[in-house]
mmCIF file of C-alpha atoms in Angstrom:
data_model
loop_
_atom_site.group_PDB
_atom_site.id
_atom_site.type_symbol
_atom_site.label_atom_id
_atom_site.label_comp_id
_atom_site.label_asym_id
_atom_site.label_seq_id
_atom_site.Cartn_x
_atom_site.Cartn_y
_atom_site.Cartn_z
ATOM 1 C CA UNK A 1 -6.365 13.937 -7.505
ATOM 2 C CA UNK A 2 -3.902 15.480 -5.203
ATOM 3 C CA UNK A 3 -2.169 18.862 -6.989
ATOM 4 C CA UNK A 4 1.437 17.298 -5.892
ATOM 5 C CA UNK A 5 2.681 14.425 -6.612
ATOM 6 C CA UNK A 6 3.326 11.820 -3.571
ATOM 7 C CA UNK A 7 5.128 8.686 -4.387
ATOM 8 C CA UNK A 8 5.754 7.484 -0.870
ATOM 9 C CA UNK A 9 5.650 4.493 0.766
ATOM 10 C CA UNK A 10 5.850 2.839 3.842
ATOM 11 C CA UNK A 11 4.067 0.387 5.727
ATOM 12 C CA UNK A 12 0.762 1.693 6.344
ATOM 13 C CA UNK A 13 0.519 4.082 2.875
ATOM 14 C CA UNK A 14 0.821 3.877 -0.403
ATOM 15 C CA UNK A 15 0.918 7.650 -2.129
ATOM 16 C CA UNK A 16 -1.915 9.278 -0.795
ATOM 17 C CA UNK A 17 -3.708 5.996 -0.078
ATOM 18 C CA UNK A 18 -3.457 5.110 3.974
ATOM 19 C CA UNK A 19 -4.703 1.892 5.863
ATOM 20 C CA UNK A 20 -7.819 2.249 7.563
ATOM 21 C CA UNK A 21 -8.239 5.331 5.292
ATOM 22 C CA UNK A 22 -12.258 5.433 4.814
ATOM 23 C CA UNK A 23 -13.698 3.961 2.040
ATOM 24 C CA UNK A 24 -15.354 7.471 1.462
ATOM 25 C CA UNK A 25 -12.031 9.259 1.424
ATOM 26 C CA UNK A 26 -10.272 6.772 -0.593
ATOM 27 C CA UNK A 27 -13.504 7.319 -3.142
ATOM 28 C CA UNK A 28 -12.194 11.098 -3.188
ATOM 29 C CA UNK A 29 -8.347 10.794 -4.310
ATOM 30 C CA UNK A 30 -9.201 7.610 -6.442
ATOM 31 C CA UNK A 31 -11.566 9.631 -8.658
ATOM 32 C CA UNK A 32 -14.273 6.617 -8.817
ATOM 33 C CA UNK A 33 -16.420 3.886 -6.806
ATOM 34 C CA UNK A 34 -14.660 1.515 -4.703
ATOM 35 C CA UNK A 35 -16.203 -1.890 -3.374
ATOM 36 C CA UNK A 36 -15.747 -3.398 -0.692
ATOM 37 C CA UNK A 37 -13.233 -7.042 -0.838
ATOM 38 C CA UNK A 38 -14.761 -10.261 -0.841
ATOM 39 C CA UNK A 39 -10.851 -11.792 -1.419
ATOM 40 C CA UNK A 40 -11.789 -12.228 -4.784
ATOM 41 C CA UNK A 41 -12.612 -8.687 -6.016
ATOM 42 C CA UNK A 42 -9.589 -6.385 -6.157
ATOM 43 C CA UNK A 43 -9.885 -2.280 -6.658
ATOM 44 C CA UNK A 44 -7.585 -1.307 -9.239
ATOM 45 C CA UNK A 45 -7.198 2.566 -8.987
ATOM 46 C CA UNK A 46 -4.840 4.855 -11.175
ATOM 47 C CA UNK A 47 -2.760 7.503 -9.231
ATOM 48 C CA UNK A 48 -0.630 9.388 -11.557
ATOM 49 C CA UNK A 49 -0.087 6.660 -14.278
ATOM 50 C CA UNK A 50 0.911 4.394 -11.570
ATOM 51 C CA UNK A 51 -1.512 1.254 -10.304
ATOM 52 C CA UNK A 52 -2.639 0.648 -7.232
ATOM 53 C CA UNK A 53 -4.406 -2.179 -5.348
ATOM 54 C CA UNK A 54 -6.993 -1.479 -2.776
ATOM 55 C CA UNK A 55 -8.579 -3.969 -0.774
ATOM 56 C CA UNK A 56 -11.577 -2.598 1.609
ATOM 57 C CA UNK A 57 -12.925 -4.589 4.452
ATOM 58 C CA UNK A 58 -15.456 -3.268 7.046
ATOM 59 C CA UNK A 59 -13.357 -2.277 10.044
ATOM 60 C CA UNK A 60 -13.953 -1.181 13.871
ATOM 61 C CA UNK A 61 -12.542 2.303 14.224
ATOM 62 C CA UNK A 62 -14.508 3.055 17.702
ATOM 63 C CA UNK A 63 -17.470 2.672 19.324
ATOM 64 C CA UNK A 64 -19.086 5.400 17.417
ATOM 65 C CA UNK A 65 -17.831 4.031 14.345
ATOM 66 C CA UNK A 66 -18.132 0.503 14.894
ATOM 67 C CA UNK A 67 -18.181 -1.162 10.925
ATOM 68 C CA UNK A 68 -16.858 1.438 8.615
ATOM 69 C CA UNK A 69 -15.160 0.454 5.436
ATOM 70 C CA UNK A 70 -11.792 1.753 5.473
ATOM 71 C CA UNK A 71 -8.742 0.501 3.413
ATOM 72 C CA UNK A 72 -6.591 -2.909 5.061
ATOM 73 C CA UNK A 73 -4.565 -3.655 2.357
ATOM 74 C CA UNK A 74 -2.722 -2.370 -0.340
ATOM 75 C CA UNK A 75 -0.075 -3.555 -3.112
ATOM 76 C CA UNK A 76 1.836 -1.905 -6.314
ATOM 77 C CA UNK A 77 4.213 -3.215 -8.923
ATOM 78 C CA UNK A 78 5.155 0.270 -9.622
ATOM 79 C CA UNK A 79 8.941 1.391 -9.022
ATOM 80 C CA UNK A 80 7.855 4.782 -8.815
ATOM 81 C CA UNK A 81 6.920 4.292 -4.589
ATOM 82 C CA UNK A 82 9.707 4.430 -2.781
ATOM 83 C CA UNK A 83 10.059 5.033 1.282
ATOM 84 C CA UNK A 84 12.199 7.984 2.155
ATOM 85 C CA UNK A 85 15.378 5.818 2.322
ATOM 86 C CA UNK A 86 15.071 4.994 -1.124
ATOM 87 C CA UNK A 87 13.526 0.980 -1.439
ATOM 88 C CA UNK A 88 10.988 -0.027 -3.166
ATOM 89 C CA UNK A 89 10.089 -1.952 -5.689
ATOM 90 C CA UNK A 90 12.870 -3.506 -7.619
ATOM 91 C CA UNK A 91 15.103 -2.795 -4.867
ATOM 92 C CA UNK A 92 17.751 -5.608 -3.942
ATOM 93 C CA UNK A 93 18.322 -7.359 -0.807
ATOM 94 C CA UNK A 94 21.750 -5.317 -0.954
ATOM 95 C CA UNK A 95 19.906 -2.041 -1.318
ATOM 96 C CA UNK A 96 18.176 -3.188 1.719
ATOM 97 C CA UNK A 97 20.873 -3.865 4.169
ATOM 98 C CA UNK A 98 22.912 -0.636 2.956
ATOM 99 C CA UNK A 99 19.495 1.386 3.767
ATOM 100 C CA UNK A 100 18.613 0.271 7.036
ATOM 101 C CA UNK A 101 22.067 -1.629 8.319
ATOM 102 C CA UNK A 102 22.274 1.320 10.891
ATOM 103 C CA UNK A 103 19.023 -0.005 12.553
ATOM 104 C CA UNK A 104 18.342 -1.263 15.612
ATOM 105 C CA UNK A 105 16.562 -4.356 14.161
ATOM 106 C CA UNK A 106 15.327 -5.183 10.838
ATOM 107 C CA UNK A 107 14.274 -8.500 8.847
ATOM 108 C CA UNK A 108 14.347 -9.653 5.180
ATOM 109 C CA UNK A 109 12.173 -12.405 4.018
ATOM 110 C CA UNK A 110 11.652 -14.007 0.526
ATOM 111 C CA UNK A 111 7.895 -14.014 -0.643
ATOM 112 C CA UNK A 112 6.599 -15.518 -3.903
ATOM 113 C CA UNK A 113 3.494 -14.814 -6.139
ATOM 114 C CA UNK A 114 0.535 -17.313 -6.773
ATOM 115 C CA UNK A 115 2.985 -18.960 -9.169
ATOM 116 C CA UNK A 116 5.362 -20.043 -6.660
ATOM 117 C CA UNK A 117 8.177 -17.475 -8.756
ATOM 118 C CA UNK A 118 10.048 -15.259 -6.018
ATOM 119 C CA UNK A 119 9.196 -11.650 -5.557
#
Protein backbone atom coordinates (compact mmCIF):
# COMPACT_ATOMS: atom_id res chain seq x y z
CA UNK A 1 0.00 0.00 0.00
CA UNK A 2 1.22 3.28 -1.22
CA UNK A 3 2.39 5.69 2.01
CA UNK A 4 0.13 8.64 0.32
CA UNK A 5 -2.99 8.59 -0.45
CA UNK A 6 -3.98 8.88 -4.37
CA UNK A 7 -7.58 9.23 -5.18
CA UNK A 8 -7.24 10.11 -8.83
CA UNK A 9 -8.84 9.29 -11.72
CA UNK A 10 -8.88 9.53 -15.21
CA UNK A 11 -9.25 7.43 -18.08
CA UNK A 12 -6.56 5.03 -18.00
CA UNK A 13 -6.10 4.93 -13.81
CA UNK A 14 -7.84 4.43 -11.05
CA UNK A 15 -5.65 5.51 -7.70
CA UNK A 16 -2.58 3.80 -8.09
CA UNK A 17 -4.12 1.14 -10.34
CA UNK A 18 -3.14 1.91 -14.30
CA UNK A 19 -4.34 0.03 -17.54
CA UNK A 20 -2.00 -2.31 -18.88
CA UNK A 21 -0.39 -2.07 -15.39
CA UNK A 22 1.16 -5.79 -14.96
CA UNK A 23 -0.64 -8.22 -13.28
CA UNK A 24 2.58 -8.59 -11.07
CA UNK A 25 2.60 -4.93 -10.13
CA UNK A 26 -1.00 -4.65 -9.58
CA UNK A 27 -0.35 -7.94 -7.12
CA UNK A 28 2.09 -5.40 -5.21
CA UNK A 29 -0.25 -2.25 -4.35
CA UNK A 30 -3.37 -4.62 -4.06
CA UNK A 31 -1.76 -6.52 -1.16
CA UNK A 32 -3.10 -10.09 -2.53
CA UNK A 33 -3.48 -12.60 -5.64
CA UNK A 34 -5.16 -11.40 -8.62
CA UNK A 35 -6.64 -13.74 -11.46
CA UNK A 36 -6.84 -13.30 -14.54
CA UNK A 37 -10.84 -12.35 -16.17
CA UNK A 38 -12.76 -14.90 -17.77
CA UNK A 39 -15.86 -12.01 -17.98
CA UNK A 40 -17.31 -13.74 -15.27
CA UNK A 41 -14.70 -13.48 -12.46
CA UNK A 42 -14.19 -9.93 -11.18
CA UNK A 43 -11.03 -8.84 -8.73
CA UNK A 44 -12.36 -6.95 -5.98
CA UNK A 45 -9.34 -5.15 -4.30
CA UNK A 46 -9.47 -2.65 -1.25
CA UNK A 47 -7.37 0.60 -1.62
CA UNK A 48 -7.80 2.72 1.35
CA UNK A 49 -11.39 1.66 2.39
CA UNK A 50 -12.41 2.33 -1.07
CA UNK A 51 -13.33 -0.73 -3.74
CA UNK A 52 -11.98 -1.32 -6.72
CA UNK A 53 -12.66 -3.54 -9.77
CA UNK A 54 -9.88 -5.10 -11.69
CA UNK A 55 -10.31 -7.01 -14.68
CA UNK A 56 -6.92 -8.73 -16.11
CA UNK A 57 -6.68 -10.07 -19.57
CA UNK A 58 -3.43 -11.35 -21.21
CA UNK A 59 -2.19 -8.44 -23.32
CA UNK A 60 0.62 -7.78 -26.12
CA UNK A 61 2.96 -5.17 -24.70
CA UNK A 62 5.91 -5.95 -27.38
CA UNK A 63 7.56 -8.44 -29.01
CA UNK A 64 9.56 -9.33 -26.03
CA UNK A 65 6.59 -9.33 -24.01
CA UNK A 66 4.16 -10.76 -26.22
CA UNK A 67 1.10 -12.24 -23.58
CA UNK A 68 1.59 -10.60 -20.28
CA UNK A 69 -1.31 -10.08 -17.98
CA UNK A 70 -1.67 -6.55 -17.34
CA UNK A 71 -4.84 -4.66 -16.13
CA UNK A 72 -7.72 -3.58 -19.22
CA UNK A 73 -10.35 -2.58 -17.21
CA UNK A 74 -11.29 -1.02 -14.21
CA UNK A 75 -14.56 0.38 -12.35
CA UNK A 76 -15.47 2.03 -8.73
CA UNK A 77 -18.65 3.16 -7.08
CA UNK A 78 -16.59 5.12 -4.75
CA UNK A 79 -17.01 9.09 -4.69
CA UNK A 80 -13.77 9.36 -3.21
CA UNK A 81 -11.90 9.24 -7.14
CA UNK A 82 -12.15 12.20 -8.62
CA UNK A 83 -10.02 13.60 -11.86
CA UNK A 84 -8.19 16.79 -11.16
CA UNK A 85 -11.16 18.94 -12.33
CA UNK A 86 -13.21 17.63 -9.74
CA UNK A 87 -15.89 14.72 -11.45
CA UNK A 88 -16.40 11.69 -10.46
CA UNK A 89 -18.67 9.64 -9.22
CA UNK A 90 -21.91 11.20 -8.27
CA UNK A 91 -21.06 14.07 -10.30
CA UNK A 92 -23.99 15.67 -12.46
CA UNK A 93 -24.23 16.22 -16.05
CA UNK A 94 -24.10 20.04 -14.88
CA UNK A 95 -20.89 19.46 -12.98
CA UNK A 96 -19.74 18.12 -16.20
CA UNK A 97 -20.32 20.85 -18.64
CA UNK A 98 -19.14 23.61 -15.98
CA UNK A 99 -15.75 21.40 -15.73
CA UNK A 100 -14.82 20.89 -19.13
CA UNK A 101 -17.20 23.62 -21.15
CA UNK A 102 -13.81 25.41 -21.94
CA UNK A 103 -12.77 22.34 -24.07
CA UNK A 104 -12.13 21.92 -27.36
CA UNK A 105 -14.49 18.88 -27.63
CA UNK A 106 -16.10 16.75 -25.15
CA UNK A 107 -19.17 14.18 -25.06
CA UNK A 108 -21.74 13.06 -22.43
CA UNK A 109 -23.54 9.85 -22.79
CA UNK A 110 -26.14 8.06 -20.54
CA UNK A 111 -25.10 4.39 -19.56
CA UNK A 112 -27.19 1.98 -17.47
CA UNK A 113 -26.33 -1.06 -15.21
CA UNK A 114 -27.36 -4.78 -15.91
CA UNK A 115 -30.75 -3.65 -14.61
CA UNK A 116 -31.49 -1.35 -17.30
CA UNK A 117 -31.55 1.69 -14.19
CA UNK A 118 -29.36 4.76 -15.47
CA UNK A 119 -25.94 5.38 -14.11
Amino acid sequence: MSAQENFEVSTLRIGPFKVFMPKVEAEKIAGTKLVNSSGEKKNLVQYNGETIQIDLFDNYINEANPSVPSITYMTTSSKKFKTKSGIGVGSTRDDLINAYRNYANFSVRPDWDSNGKPI
